[in-house]
PDB file of C-alpha atoms in Angstrom:
ATOM      1  CA  UNK N   1       0.000   0.000   0.000  1.00 60.00           C
ATOM      2  CA  UNK N   2       2.768   2.464   0.861  1.00 68.00           C
ATOM      3  CA  UNK N   3       4.564   1.684  -2.395  1.00 70.00           C
ATOM      4  CA  UNK N   4       1.456   2.698  -4.312  1.00 72.00           C
ATOM      5  CA  UNK N   5       1.318   5.915  -2.289  1.00 73.00           C
ATOM      6  CA  UNK N   6       4.816   6.843  -3.413  1.00 76.00           C
ATOM      7  CA  UNK N   7       4.268   5.873  -7.086  1.00 75.00           C
ATOM      8  CA  UNK N   8       1.263   8.161  -7.550  1.00 76.00           C
ATOM      9  CA  UNK N   9       0.759  11.895  -7.358  1.00 80.00           C
ATOM     10  CA  UNK N  10       3.599  14.370  -7.498  1.00 87.00           C
ATOM     11  CA  UNK N  11       6.239  12.417  -5.538  1.00 89.00           C
ATOM     12  CA  UNK N  12       7.796  10.491  -8.465  1.00 88.00           C
ATOM     13  CA  UNK N  13       7.742  13.602 -10.649  1.00 90.00           C
ATOM     14  CA  UNK N  14       9.535  15.608  -7.978  1.00 93.00           C
ATOM     15  CA  UNK N  15      12.063  12.785  -7.455  1.00 91.00           C
ATOM     16  CA  UNK N  16      12.986  12.835 -11.138  1.00 91.00           C
ATOM     17  CA  UNK N  17      13.286  16.614 -11.188  1.00 93.00           C
ATOM     18  CA  UNK N  18      15.433  16.699  -8.051  1.00 94.00           C
ATOM     19  CA  UNK N  19      17.691  13.987  -9.432  1.00 91.00           C
ATOM     20  CA  UNK N  20      18.110  15.808 -12.743  1.00 92.00           C
ATOM     21  CA  UNK N  21      18.821  19.219 -11.196  1.00 95.00           C
ATOM     22  CA  UNK N  22      21.367  17.708  -8.774  1.00 94.00           C
ATOM     23  CA  UNK N  23      23.208  16.086 -11.669  1.00 92.00           C
ATOM     24  CA  UNK N  24      23.034  19.250 -13.761  1.00 93.00           C
ATOM     25  CA  UNK N  25      24.447  21.242 -10.844  1.00 96.00           C
ATOM     26  CA  UNK N  26      27.565  19.054 -10.906  1.00 93.00           C
ATOM     27  CA  UNK N  27      27.998  19.538 -14.663  1.00 93.00           C
ATOM     28  CA  UNK N  28      27.579  23.325 -14.475  1.00 95.00           C
ATOM     29  CA  UNK N  29      29.943  23.578 -11.489  1.00 96.00           C
ATOM     30  CA  UNK N  30      32.471  21.540 -13.472  1.00 95.00           C
ATOM     31  CA  UNK N  31      32.196  24.046 -16.330  1.00 94.00           C
ATOM     32  CA  UNK N  32      32.948  26.913 -13.948  1.00 96.00           C
ATOM     33  CA  UNK N  33      35.876  25.023 -12.432  1.00 97.00           C
ATOM     34  CA  UNK N  34      37.323  24.526 -15.928  1.00 95.00           C
ATOM     35  CA  UNK N  35      36.839  28.110 -17.109  1.00 94.00           C
ATOM     36  CA  UNK N  36      40.603  28.496 -17.584  1.00 93.00           C
ATOM     37  CA  UNK N  37      41.370  24.994 -18.863  1.00 94.00           C
ATOM     38  CA  UNK N  38      42.839  24.942 -22.352  1.00 93.00           C
ATOM     39  CA  UNK N  39      40.612  23.248 -24.990  1.00 90.00           C
ATOM     40  CA  UNK N  40      37.784  22.703 -22.478  1.00 91.00           C
ATOM     41  CA  UNK N  41      34.265  22.852 -23.935  1.00 89.00           C
ATOM     42  CA  UNK N  42      31.292  23.724 -21.751  1.00 91.00           C
ATOM     43  CA  UNK N  43      28.943  20.799 -21.155  1.00 91.00           C
ATOM     44  CA  UNK N  44      25.339  20.464 -20.115  1.00 91.00           C
ATOM     45  CA  UNK N  45      22.673  17.836 -19.604  1.00 90.00           C
ATOM     46  CA  UNK N  46      19.871  17.646 -22.196  1.00 87.00           C
ATOM     47  CA  UNK N  47      17.336  19.846 -20.372  1.00 89.00           C
ATOM     48  CA  UNK N  48      14.763  19.918 -23.157  1.00 89.00           C
ATOM     49  CA  UNK N  49      14.964  16.147 -23.625  1.00 87.00           C
ATOM     50  CA  UNK N  50      14.421  15.668 -19.872  1.00 88.00           C
ATOM     51  CA  UNK N  51      11.388  17.976 -19.909  1.00 90.00           C
ATOM     52  CA  UNK N  52       9.848  16.154 -22.864  1.00 90.00           C
ATOM     53  CA  UNK N  53      10.425  12.756 -21.250  1.00 87.00           C
ATOM     54  CA  UNK N  54       8.919  13.982 -17.979  1.00 88.00           C
ATOM     55  CA  UNK N  55       5.897  15.380 -19.846  1.00 90.00           C
ATOM     56  CA  UNK N  56       5.367  12.058 -21.662  1.00 88.00           C
ATOM     57  CA  UNK N  57       5.528  10.205 -18.339  1.00 86.00           C
ATOM     58  CA  UNK N  58       3.012  12.549 -16.728  1.00 87.00           C
ATOM     59  CA  UNK N  59       0.629  12.195 -19.689  1.00 87.00           C
ATOM     60  CA  UNK N  60       0.955   8.394 -19.552  1.00 85.00           C
ATOM     61  CA  UNK N  61       0.117   8.488 -15.829  1.00 81.00           C
ATOM     62  CA  UNK N  62      -3.019  10.511 -16.563  1.00 84.00           C
ATOM     63  CA  UNK N  63      -4.163   7.891 -19.081  1.00 85.00           C
ATOM     64  CA  UNK N  64      -3.372   5.007 -16.697  1.00 79.00           C
ATOM     65  CA  UNK N  65      -6.544   3.882 -14.861  1.00 73.00           C
ATOM     66  CA  UNK N  66      -4.536   3.290 -11.674  1.00 71.00           C
ATOM     67  CA  UNK N  67      -2.558   6.519 -12.080  1.00 72.00           C
ATOM     68  CA  UNK N  68       0.858   5.016 -11.366  1.00 72.00           C
ATOM     69  CA  UNK N  69       3.838   7.039 -12.598  1.00 78.00           C
ATOM     70  CA  UNK N  70       6.166   5.171 -14.965  1.00 76.00           C
ATOM     71  CA  UNK N  71       9.322   6.838 -16.252  1.00 76.00           C
ATOM     72  CA  UNK N  72       9.175   7.011 -20.035  1.00 70.00           C
ATOM     73  CA  UNK N  73      12.923   7.475 -20.463  1.00 64.00           C
ATOM     74  CA  UNK N  74      14.824   5.634 -23.141  1.00 64.00           C
ATOM     75  CA  UNK N  75      18.303   4.141 -22.890  1.00 58.00           C
ATOM     76  CA  UNK N  76      19.827   7.629 -22.776  1.00 64.00           C
ATOM     77  CA  UNK N  77      17.991   8.531 -19.557  1.00 70.00           C
ATOM     78  CA  UNK N  78      17.122   5.320 -17.711  1.00 71.00           C
ATOM     79  CA  UNK N  79      15.533   5.285 -14.286  1.00 73.00           C
ATOM     80  CA  UNK N  80      17.837   4.521 -11.371  1.00 70.00           C
ATOM     81  CA  UNK N  81      16.966   1.999  -8.686  1.00 64.00           C
ATOM     82  CA  UNK N  82      16.579   4.859  -6.180  1.00 63.00           C
ATOM     83  CA  UNK N  83      13.900   6.663  -8.191  1.00 63.00           C
ATOM     84  CA  UNK N  84      16.042   9.254  -9.946  1.00 68.00           C
ATOM     85  CA  UNK N  85      17.747   9.007 -13.307  1.00 70.00           C
ATOM     86  CA  UNK N  86      21.220   7.667 -14.039  1.00 68.00           C
ATOM     87  CA  UNK N  87      23.979  10.293 -14.063  1.00 56.00           C
ATOM     88  CA  UNK N  88      26.310   8.573 -16.512  1.00 58.00           C
ATOM     89  CA  UNK N  89      23.528   7.611 -18.880  1.00 50.00           C
ATOM     90  CA  UNK N  90      22.097  11.132 -19.046  1.00 52.00           C
ATOM     91  CA  UNK N  91      24.783  11.840 -21.642  1.00 58.00           C
ATOM     92  CA  UNK N  92      26.632  14.992 -20.748  1.00 67.00           C
ATOM     93  CA  UNK N  93      26.902  16.878 -23.997  1.00 64.00           C
ATOM     94  CA  UNK N  94      29.562  19.323 -25.089  1.00 62.00           C
ATOM     95  CA  UNK N  95      28.081  22.525 -26.403  1.00 58.00           C
ATOM     96  CA  UNK N  96      28.954  23.254 -29.987  1.00 53.00           C
ATOM     97  CA  UNK N  97      27.396  26.684 -29.785  1.00 51.00           C
ATOM     98  CA  UNK N  98      29.816  29.558 -29.852  1.00 51.00           C
ATOM     99  CA  UNK N  99      27.360  31.869 -28.142  1.00 56.00           C
ATOM    100  CA  UNK N 100      30.190  32.696 -25.780  1.00 57.00           C
ATOM    101  CA  UNK N 101      33.366  33.844 -27.454  1.00 60.00           C
ATOM    102  CA  UNK N 102      35.711  31.022 -28.374  1.00 63.00           C
ATOM    103  CA  UNK N 103      38.967  32.202 -26.903  1.00 75.00           C
ATOM    104  CA  UNK N 104      42.495  31.735 -28.189  1.00 78.00           C
ATOM    105  CA  UNK N 105      42.865  28.706 -25.893  1.00 86.00           C
ATOM    106  CA  UNK N 106      39.800  27.075 -27.581  1.00 84.00           C
ATOM    107  CA  UNK N 107      37.813  27.251 -24.322  1.00 90.00           C
ATOM    108  CA  UNK N 108      34.168  28.330 -24.730  1.00 90.00           C
ATOM    109  CA  UNK N 109      33.131  28.641 -21.059  1.00 92.00           C
ATOM    110  CA  UNK N 110      31.427  31.913 -20.146  1.00 92.00           C
ATOM    111  CA  UNK N 111      31.549  32.118 -16.353  1.00 95.00           C
ATOM    112  CA  UNK N 112      28.678  34.624 -16.326  1.00 95.00           C
ATOM    113  CA  UNK N 113      26.456  32.341 -18.414  1.00 95.00           C
ATOM    114  CA  UNK N 114      27.328  29.283 -16.325  1.00 96.00           C
ATOM    115  CA  UNK N 115      26.652  31.166 -13.066  1.00 97.00           C
ATOM    116  CA  UNK N 116      23.252  32.273 -14.383  1.00 97.00           C
ATOM    117  CA  UNK N 117      22.378  28.691 -15.343  1.00 97.00           C
ATOM    118  CA  UNK N 118      23.638  27.450 -11.972  1.00 98.00           C
ATOM    119  CA  UNK N 119      21.474  29.984 -10.116  1.00 98.00           C
ATOM    120  CA  UNK N 120      18.382  29.074 -12.125  1.00 97.00           C
ATOM    121  CA  UNK N 121      19.044  25.361 -11.636  1.00 98.00           C
ATOM    122  CA  UNK N 122      19.572  25.859  -7.875  1.00 98.00           C
ATOM    123  CA  UNK N 123      16.271  27.715  -7.514  1.00 98.00           C
ATOM    124  CA  UNK N 124      14.404  24.985  -9.370  1.00 97.00           C
ATOM    125  CA  UNK N 125      16.086  22.325  -7.217  1.00 98.00           C
ATOM    126  CA  UNK N 126      15.171  24.176  -4.000  1.00 98.00           C
ATOM    127  CA  UNK N 127      11.532  24.629  -5.043  1.00 98.00           C
ATOM    128  CA  UNK N 128      11.164  20.932  -5.853  1.00 96.00           C
ATOM    129  CA  UNK N 129      12.786  19.949  -2.534  1.00 97.00           C
ATOM    130  CA  UNK N 130      10.388  22.232  -0.645  1.00 98.00           C
ATOM    131  CA  UNK N 131       7.386  20.746  -2.454  1.00 96.00           C
ATOM    132  CA  UNK N 132       8.562  17.200  -1.715  1.00 95.00           C
ATOM    133  CA  UNK N 133       9.182  18.081   1.944  1.00 96.00           C
ATOM    134  CA  UNK N 134       5.625  19.442   2.241  1.00 95.00           C
ATOM    135  CA  UNK N 135       4.241  16.320   0.583  1.00 92.00           C
ATOM    136  CA  UNK N 136       6.088  14.075   3.058  1.00 91.00           C
ATOM    137  CA  UNK N 137       4.901  16.189   6.008  1.00 92.00           C
ATOM    138  CA  UNK N 138       1.312  15.784   4.812  1.00 89.00           C
ATOM    139  CA  UNK N 139       1.765  12.009   4.537  1.00 86.00           C
ATOM    140  CA  UNK N 140       3.404  11.892   7.970  1.00 88.00           C
ATOM    141  CA  UNK N 141       0.533  13.901   9.428  1.00 88.00           C
ATOM    142  CA  UNK N 142      -2.046  11.591   7.873  1.00 85.00           C
ATOM    143  CA  UNK N 143      -0.279   8.466   9.122  1.00 84.00           C
ATOM    144  CA  UNK N 144       0.058   9.825  12.651  1.00 88.00           C
ATOM    145  CA  UNK N 145      -3.470  11.271  12.526  1.00 82.00           C
ATOM    146  CA  UNK N 146      -2.340  14.841  13.137  1.00 70.00           C
ATOM    147  CA  UNK N 147      -3.665  17.894  11.387  1.00 64.00           C
ATOM    148  CA  UNK N 148      -1.280  20.736  10.574  1.00 61.00           C
TER     149      UNK N 148
END
C-alpha cells in the first residue's frame, strides 16, 4: 500500500526533477571550475529532452486507470533503482554553440552564463525539494493522525 502511495501523485515527478537538477548542478559547477582549462568545452545535460520525457511520463500516468507514474525514459535517460535518473547515462553533452566567445585557448566557457544557469538550476532544485518536503509532512501527518 505504501509503495502505491509513493508511485502516484507528485512524488515520483519531484524525485525525477530533483535527481536531474542535482546532476546538472555538478555539470555546471564543473564548467565553472574549468573556465581556464585549455581546450575545455562547456557541457550540459539535455534539459529539453528531460522535460519532454517527464511530460510524456506525466501524460501516460493521466491515461493510466490506476494513475501510477512510470518513467518514459529511453536508454539515454534510464531510471535509477533509487527513483532518480542515471547520471552517466544522461549523456553529458559538449556545447557546440559559440554563443560565448571562443577564446584563443579554444575554451568556450562563459563564467557569467554558467553562473546564471547554476542559479536558475539551484532555484528549481530548491523549489522541488520544498514541495517534496511538504508532501512528506502531509503524509506523515495523515499516518500519525495529526492535522497541521
